[in-house]
CSV table of C-alpha atoms in Angstrom, one decimal:
chain,number,residue,atom,x,y,z
A,1,MET,CA,-45.7,-63.3,-11.6
A,2,THR,CA,-43.9,-65.5,-14.5
A,3,GLN,CA,-45.1,-68.5,-16.6
A,4,ASP,CA,-41.6,-70.3,-16.1
A,5,ALA,CA,-41.1,-68.7,-12.0
A,6,ALA,CA,-44.6,-70.2,-11.0
A,7,THR,CA,-43.5,-73.8,-13.0
A,8,ALA,CA,-40.3,-73.9,-11.3
A,9,VAL,CA,-42.6,-72.9,-8.0
A,10,ALA,CA,-45.1,-76.2,-9.1
A,11,ASP,CA,-41.5,-78.3,-9.4
A,12,ARG,CA,-40.2,-77.9,-6.6
A,13,TYR,CA,-42.4,-78.1,-3.9
A,14,ARG,CA,-44.0,-81.9,-5.8
A,15,ARG,CA,-40.4,-83.1,-5.6
A,16,PHE,CA,-40.0,-82.3,-1.6
A,17,ALA,CA,-43.8,-83.4,-1.6
A,18,ARG,CA,-42.1,-86.3,-3.4
A,19,ASP,CA,-38.8,-87.3,-1.9
A,20,GLU,CA,-38.1,-84.7,0.6
A,21,ALA,CA,-40.9,-84.4,3.1
A,22,PRO,CA,-42.0,-88.3,3.9
A,23,GLY,CA,-41.0,-90.3,7.2
A,24,ARG,CA,-39.9,-87.0,8.6
A,25,SER,CA,-42.5,-84.3,8.5
A,26,ALA,CA,-46.2,-85.1,7.4
A,27,VAL,CA,-47.0,-81.8,7.9
A,28,TYR,CA,-44.7,-80.1,4.7
A,29,GLU,CA,-45.5,-83.0,2.5
A,30,ALA,CA,-48.8,-82.1,2.8
A,31,TRP,CA,-48.6,-78.2,2.1
A,32,ALA,CA,-45.6,-79.2,0.1
A,33,GLY,CA,-48.6,-80.7,-2.2
A,34,ARG,CA,-50.7,-78.3,-1.9
A,35,VAL,CA,-48.5,-75.8,-3.1
A,36,ALA,CA,-47.6,-77.9,-6.2
A,37,ASP,CA,-51.4,-78.4,-7.0
A,38,ASP,CA,-52.9,-75.2,-6.1
A,39,ALA,CA,-52.0,-72.3,-8.8
A,40,ALA,CA,-53.3,-69.6,-6.7
A,41,VAL,CA,-50.2,-70.8,-3.1
A,42,THR,CA,-48.7,-71.0,-6.3
A,43,GLU,CA,-48.6,-67.7,-7.6
A,44,ALA,CA,-48.2,-66.5,-4.1
A,45,LEU,CA,-44.8,-68.3,-3.3
A,46,SER,CA,-43.3,-67.3,-6.4
A,47,VAL,CA,-43.3,-64.1,-5.6
A,48,ILE,CA,-40.5,-64.6,-2.8
A,49,PRO,CA,-37.3,-64.4,-4.7
A,50,GLU,CA,-35.3,-67.7,-5.6
A,51,THR,CA,-32.7,-67.7,-3.5
A,52,ARG,CA,-35.4,-67.3,-0.1
A,53,ARG,CA,-38.2,-69.9,-1.9
A,54,GLN,CA,-36.6,-72.8,-0.2
A,55,PRO,CA,-39.3,-75.6,0.6
A,56,PRO,CA,-37.8,-76.1,5.0
A,57,LEU,CA,-36.8,-72.1,4.5
A,58,VAL,CA,-40.5,-70.6,3.5
A,59,PHE,CA,-42.6,-73.1,5.6
A,60,ALA,CA,-40.8,-71.8,8.8
A,61,VAL,CA,-41.5,-68.4,8.1
A,62,MET,CA,-45.5,-69.6,7.9
A,63,ARG,CA,-45.4,-71.3,10.9
A,64,LEU,CA,-42.4,-68.7,12.7
A,65,LEU,CA,-46.5,-66.2,11.6
A,66,GLY,CA,-48.5,-68.8,12.9
A,67,ALA,CA,-49.8,-70.3,10.3
A,68,PRO,CA,-52.4,-73.5,11.5
A,69,LEU,CA,-50.9,-76.9,11.1
A,70,ASP,CA,-53.5,-79.1,11.6
A,71,ASP,CA,-56.1,-78.1,8.7
A,72,LEU,CA,-55.0,-78.3,5.2
A,73,ASP,CA,-57.4,-75.7,3.8
A,74,ALA,CA,-57.1,-74.2,6.6
A,75,TRP,CA,-53.6,-73.2,5.5
A,76,THR,CA,-54.4,-73.1,2.6
A,77,SER,CA,-56.9,-69.8,3.5
A,78,TRP,CA,-54.4,-68.8,5.6
A,79,VAL,CA,-50.9,-68.4,3.7
A,80,LEU,CA,-53.3,-66.4,0.8
A,81,ALA,CA,-54.3,-63.8,3.7
A,82,HIS,CA,-50.7,-63.6,4.9
A,83,ALA,CA,-49.1,-64.0,1.5
A,84,ASP,CA,-46.7,-60.7,1.6
A,85,ALA,CA,-45.8,-61.2,5.1
A,86,VAL,CA,-44.6,-64.4,4.1
A,87,VAL,CA,-43.2,-62.3,1.3
A,88,GLU,CA,-41.0,-59.8,3.9
A,89,GLU,CA,-40.2,-62.2,6.2
A,90,CYS,CA,-38.9,-64.8,3.4
A,91,GLY,CA,-36.7,-61.5,1.8
A,92,ARG,CA,-35.6,-61.2,5.2
A,93,ARG,CA,-34.1,-65.0,6.6
A,94,SER,CA,-32.3,-68.0,6.0
A,95,VAL,CA,-32.1,-72.0,6.7
A,96,GLN,CA,-30.0,-71.1,9.4
A,97,THR,CA,-30.4,-74.9,10.7
A,98,ASN,CA,-28.0,-75.3,13.5
A,99,GLU,CA,-28.1,-79.0,14.5
A,100,PRO,CA,-25.6,-80.5,17.5
A,101,LEU,CA,-26.2,-84.1,16.3
A,102,ARG,CA,-23.1,-83.2,13.7
A,103,CYS,CA,-20.5,-82.8,16.1
A,104,ALA,CA,-21.4,-85.9,16.5
A,105,ALA,CA,-19.5,-87.4,13.0
A,106,LEU,CA,-17.2,-84.2,13.5
A,107,LEU,CA,-15.8,-86.1,16.5
A,108,PRO,CA,-14.3,-88.6,15.0
A,109,ALA,CA,-12.0,-86.2,13.7
A,110,LEU,CA,-11.4,-84.4,15.9
A,111,SER,CA,-10.0,-87.0,17.6
A,112,LEU,CA,-7.4,-86.9,15.8
A,113,ILE,CA,-6.0,-83.6,17.1
A,114,GLY,CA,-4.7,-83.3,19.8
A,115,GLY,CA,-4.9,-80.6,22.4
A,116,PRO,CA,-5.6,-78.1,23.7
A,117,ILE,CA,-7.5,-77.1,20.5
A,118,ALA,CA,-9.3,-73.0,19.1
A,119,LEU,CA,-12.5,-74.1,17.2
A,120,LEU,CA,-13.4,-72.1,14.7
A,121,GLU,CA,-16.8,-73.1,12.7
A,122,VAL,CA,-17.8,-71.7,8.8
A,123,GLY,CA,-21.1,-71.1,9.2
A,124,ALA,CA,-21.7,-71.3,12.5
A,125,SER,CA,-25.6,-69.5,12.5
A,126,ALA,CA,-25.7,-69.5,16.8
A,127,GLY,CA,-23.0,-71.9,17.5
A,128,LEU,CA,-24.0,-75.2,18.4
A,129,CYS,CA,-21.3,-77.0,17.0
A,130,LEU,CA,-18.8,-75.3,18.9
A,131,TYR,CA,-19.3,-77.6,22.1
A,132,PRO,CA,-17.9,-81.2,21.2
A,133,ASP,CA,-16.9,-81.7,23.6
A,134,ARG,CA,-19.8,-80.6,26.1
A,135,TYR,CA,-22.3,-83.2,24.9
A,136,SER,CA,-22.6,-86.8,25.4
A,137,TYR,CA,-22.7,-89.2,22.1
A,138,ARG,CA,-23.7,-92.9,22.6
A,139,TYR,CA,-22.5,-94.1,19.3
A,140,ARG,CA,-24.0,-97.6,18.5
A,141,SER,CA,-21.5,-100.6,17.1
A,142,GLY,CA,-23.3,-103.9,15.9
A,143,ASP,CA,-24.6,-105.0,19.9
A,144,ALA,CA,-22.1,-102.3,21.3
A,145,VAL,CA,-23.0,-98.8,22.5
A,146,VAL,CA,-19.6,-96.4,22.9
A,147,GLU,CA,-20.1,-94.4,25.1
A,148,LEU,CA,-18.4,-90.6,25.7
A,149,ASP,CA,-19.4,-87.8,28.0
A,150,PRO,CA,-17.1,-84.8,29.4
A,151,VAL,CA,-15.1,-84.7,31.3
A,152,ASP,CA,-17.2,-82.7,34.0
A,153,GLY,CA,-20.2,-86.0,33.5
A,154,PRO,CA,-22.6,-86.9,31.0
A,155,SER,CA,-24.3,-84.3,29.6
A,156,ARG,CA,-28.0,-83.5,29.0
A,157,VAL,CA,-26.9,-83.4,25.2
A,158,VAL,CA,-27.1,-86.5,24.1
A,159,LEU,CA,-26.0,-87.4,21.1
A,160,ASP,CA,-27.4,-90.7,19.6
A,161,SER,CA,-25.4,-92.4,16.1
A,162,ASP,CA,-24.7,-95.4,14.5
A,163,LEU,CA,-21.5,-96.8,14.1
A,164,GLU,CA,-19.7,-99.0,11.2
A,165,GLY,CA,-15.5,-98.7,11.8
A,166,HIS,CA,-13.5,-98.6,15.0
A,167,PRO,CA,-12.6,-95.3,14.7
A,168,ASP,CA,-10.1,-94.3,18.2
A,169,LEU,CA,-13.1,-91.7,19.7
A,170,ARG,CA,-12.0,-89.1,22.7
A,171,MET,CA,-13.0,-86.2,23.9
A,172,PRO,CA,-11.2,-83.4,22.4
A,173,GLU,CA,-9.5,-80.6,24.6
A,174,ILE,CA,-12.3,-77.2,23.4
A,175,VAL,CA,-10.2,-74.1,24.9
A,176,TRP,CA,-11.7,-71.5,22.4
A,177,ARG,CA,-15.0,-71.0,20.7
A,178,ALA,CA,-15.9,-68.7,17.5
A,179,GLY,CA,-17.9,-69.0,14.6
A,180,ILE,CA,-18.4,-66.6,11.4
A,181,ASP,CA,-22.2,-66.0,10.0
A,182,LEU,CA,-23.5,-64.3,8.0
A,183,SER,CA,-26.5,-63.3,9.9
A,184,PRO,CA,-24.5,-65.1,13.6
A,185,LEU,CA,-27.9,-66.0,16.0
A,186,ASP,CA,-27.6,-65.1,19.2
A,187,ALA,CA,-28.4,-68.3,21.6
A,188,ARG,CA,-29.7,-65.9,24.8
A,189,ARG,CA,-31.6,-64.2,22.8
A,190,ALA,CA,-35.7,-65.5,22.5
A,191,GLU,CA,-36.1,-64.3,18.7
A,192,ASP,CA,-33.9,-66.2,17.1
A,193,ARG,CA,-33.8,-69.2,19.7
A,194,ASP,CA,-37.5,-69.3,18.2
A,195,TRP,CA,-36.1,-68.8,15.1
A,196,LEU,CA,-34.2,-72.3,15.1
A,197,THR,CA,-36.3,-74.8,16.9
A,198,GLY,CA,-39.2,-73.4,14.1
A,199,LEU,CA,-36.9,-74.7,11.4
A,200,VAL,CA,-36.9,-78.2,12.5
A,201,TRP,CA,-39.9,-80.0,11.4
A,202,PRO,CA,-43.4,-81.1,12.5
A,203,GLY,CA,-42.7,-83.8,13.0
A,204,GLU,CA,-39.1,-83.9,15.2
A,205,GLU,CA,-40.0,-83.1,18.0
A,206,GLY,CA,-37.0,-85.3,20.0
A,207,ARG,CA,-35.0,-83.3,17.6
A,208,ARG,CA,-36.2,-79.8,18.5
A,209,GLU,CA,-35.4,-80.7,21.9
A,210,ARG,CA,-32.2,-81.6,21.4
A,211,ILE,CA,-31.2,-78.4,19.7
A,212,GLU,CA,-32.4,-76.4,22.8
A,213,ARG,CA,-30.7,-78.3,24.9
A,214,ALA,CA,-27.5,-77.0,23.3
A,215,LEU,CA,-28.9,-73.6,23.3
A,216,ASP,CA,-29.0,-73.6,27.0
A,217,ILE,CA,-25.3,-74.8,26.3
A,218,ALA,CA,-24.4,-72.2,24.6
A,219,ALA,CA,-25.9,-69.1,26.4
A,220,ASP,CA,-24.1,-70.3,30.0
A,221,ASP,CA,-21.0,-70.2,27.5
A,222,PRO,CA,-21.8,-67.9,24.3
A,223,PRO,CA,-19.5,-68.8,22.1
A,224,ILE,CA,-17.5,-65.7,20.2
A,225,LEU,CA,-19.7,-65.0,16.6
A,226,VAL,CA,-19.2,-62.7,13.7
A,227,ALA,CA,-20.6,-61.3,11.1
A,228,GLY,CA,-19.2,-61.6,7.7
A,229,ASP,CA,-18.4,-63.5,4.2
A,230,GLY,CA,-16.5,-66.9,5.3
A,231,ALA,CA,-13.7,-66.4,3.6
A,232,GLN,CA,-12.8,-62.9,4.4
A,233,ALA,CA,-13.9,-62.9,8.2
A,234,LEU,CA,-11.6,-65.6,8.9
A,235,PRO,CA,-8.1,-64.9,9.0
A,236,ALA,CA,-8.8,-61.7,11.1
A,237,LEU,CA,-10.7,-64.0,13.2
A,238,ALA,CA,-8.2,-66.6,13.5
A,239,ALA,CA,-5.3,-64.5,14.4
A,240,ARG,CA,-7.2,-64.7,17.5
A,241,ALA,CA,-6.4,-68.3,18.6
A,242,PRO,CA,-4.6,-67.9,21.8
A,243,ALA,CA,-1.1,-68.9,20.8
A,244,GLY,CA,-0.3,-72.8,22.8
A,245,ALA,CA,-3.4,-74.3,20.8
A,246,THR,CA,-4.3,-75.8,17.5
A,247,LEU,CA,-6.8,-73.7,15.2
A,248,VAL,CA,-9.2,-76.5,13.6
A,249,VAL,CA,-12.0,-74.5,11.0
A,250,THR,CA,-14.8,-76.2,10.4
A,251,THR,CA,-17.3,-76.3,7.3
A,252,PRO,CA,-19.7,-78.7,8.1
A,253,GLY,CA,-22.8,-78.7,5.7
A,254,VAL,CA,-21.7,-75.3,4.6
A,255,LEU,CA,-19.8,-74.8,1.5
A,256,ALA,CA,-22.8,-76.0,0.1
A,257,HIS,CA,-25.4,-72.6,0.7
A,258,VAL,CA,-22.0,-70.6,-1.2
A,259,PRO,CA,-21.9,-70.2,-5.1
A,260,ARG,CA,-19.1,-71.9,-5.8
A,261,VAL,CA,-17.0,-69.9,-7.1
A,262,HIS,CA,-16.9,-69.4,-3.9
A,263,ARG,CA,-15.8,-72.1,-2.7
A,264,THR,CA,-12.6,-73.2,-3.2
A,265,ALA,CA,-11.7,-69.7,-1.8
A,266,VAL,CA,-13.5,-70.4,1.5
A,267,ILE,CA,-11.5,-73.8,1.6
A,268,GLU,CA,-7.9,-72.0,0.9
A,269,ALA,CA,-8.4,-70.0,3.7
A,270,ALA,CA,-10.0,-72.5,6.8
A,271,ARG,CA,-6.5,-74.9,5.6
A,272,ALA,CA,-3.6,-71.7,5.7
A,273,ALA,CA,-5.0,-70.8,9.1
A,274,GLY,CA,-4.7,-74.2,10.6
A,275,ARG,CA,-6.6,-77.6,10.2
A,276,TRP,CA,-9.6,-78.0,8.4
A,277,ILE,CA,-12.1,-80.8,8.7
A,278,THR,CA,-15.0,-80.6,6.6
A,279,LEU,CA,-18.6,-82.9,5.8
A,280,ASP,CA,-20.0,-82.5,2.6
A,281,ALA,CA,-21.1,-83.8,-0.8
A,282,PRO,CA,-18.7,-86.2,-2.6
A,283,ALA,CA,-19.1,-84.0,-5.7
A,284,LEU,CA,-19.6,-80.5,-3.8
A,285,HIS,CA,-16.1,-78.7,-4.4
A,286,GLU,CA,-12.4,-79.7,-5.2
A,287,GLY,CA,-11.1,-79.7,-2.0
A,288,TRP,CA,-10.2,-83.4,-1.4
A,289,THR,CA,-7.0,-85.0,-1.6
A,290,ARG,CA,-8.7,-87.6,-3.8
A,291,PRO,CA,-12.0,-88.3,-4.7
A,292,PRO,CA,-14.4,-89.9,-2.7
A,293,GLU,CA,-16.8,-92.7,-2.8
A,294,SER,CA,-20.2,-92.7,-2.1
A,295,VAL,CA,-21.1,-96.0,-0.5
A,296,ARG,CA,-24.5,-95.5,1.5
A,297,GLY,CA,-25.2,-92.1,-0.4
A,298,GLY,CA,-24.0,-89.6,2.9
A,299,PHE,CA,-21.6,-87.7,2.5
A,300,ALA,CA,-17.6,-87.0,3.1
A,301,LEU,CA,-15.9,-86.3,6.6
A,302,ALA,CA,-12.6,-84.9,5.7
A,303,LEU,CA,-9.6,-83.6,7.5
A,304,ASP,CA,-7.5,-81.6,5.9
A,305,GLY,CA,-8.7,-82.8,2.2
A,306,GLU,CA,-8.4,-86.3,3.4
A,307,VAL,CA,-11.3,-88.3,3.6
A,308,LEU,CA,-12.0,-91.0,6.9
A,309,ALA,CA,-15.4,-91.3,7.3
A,310,GLU,CA,-19.2,-90.8,5.4
A,311,ALA,CA,-21.4,-90.0,7.4
A,312,ASP,CA,-24.7,-89.3,7.3
A,313,PRO,CA,-25.8,-85.2,7.3
A,314,LEU,CA,-27.0,-84.8,10.7
A,315,GLY,CA,-24.3,-86.9,12.4
A,316,ALA,CA,-27.7,-90.4,12.1
A,317,TRP,CA,-24.4,-92.4,11.3
A,318,VAL,CA,-20.9,-92.8,11.0
A,319,ALA,CA,-19.0,-95.5,8.2
A,320,TRP,CA,-15.5,-94.8,9.2
A,321,HIS,CA,-12.6,-95.6,6.7
A,322,PRO,CA,-9.4,-93.9,7.3
A,323,GLY,CA,-7.7,-94.8,3.8
A,324,SER,CA,-9.9,-96.9,2.0
């Protein structure tokens, strides 16, 4: 371990404890604070490769391996005793948060595309964002609630989101679902389900329940999932889409995990394959037709690069303002 690595770990976890965990997870806030302040714990985590040391990833691995949640001193002792196992497991894992609530942000853009739709997601994880037509939506708009349900009735997965503006919402007609991921997860596999639900932060139990129910939907009708790099794997997978369907490629939240030098290639491959819907931080890339303007600090939702809305990164709210 170098002093630079130790300093980087302490600074990153102190920032996480101060800016990211409060209001979401008291457990993770306490854990991150201890990492930042305890030299022995800092040293233990400094051995983890830099690209695998993000707090949500490391903490999810610790929980997967049995770290105690309710006693900070016991947790500290556990980390020091199991440091080698944590380092090894972090080396083979990545953050693959698969939040179906993102479909509440994607739906207004999907509503602009006539069906039938062949839906292809880059960075699909277990594919939970490939089922926008299988979820129920409850958009709160002022004092009103806009309700949408699948054609066969209300879903066990209900997505609640705050809506500003008046998009013309409708359920999409999805006839084909496929995804690309470096390490795809299988909703039918217990180990993969445990990892996905383990990425939910302690204190977000409603979110865990939503993911479990979405996993059941995916397990009943699995999508096509291929392992590979997004830009390289996309053309061949897109060629498998059924004739007569509009191919829609989505990249919700994944481009942040792609090195900047490769993001343009993913965007170009998506646009060459079909229609392209993305949900990204405004400064993440130059794939917009015009620079997005962030009013609420959210992500930009765009169709073929045209910014339509500002939205919460995980879909909790949507501010619809096409052409503004």
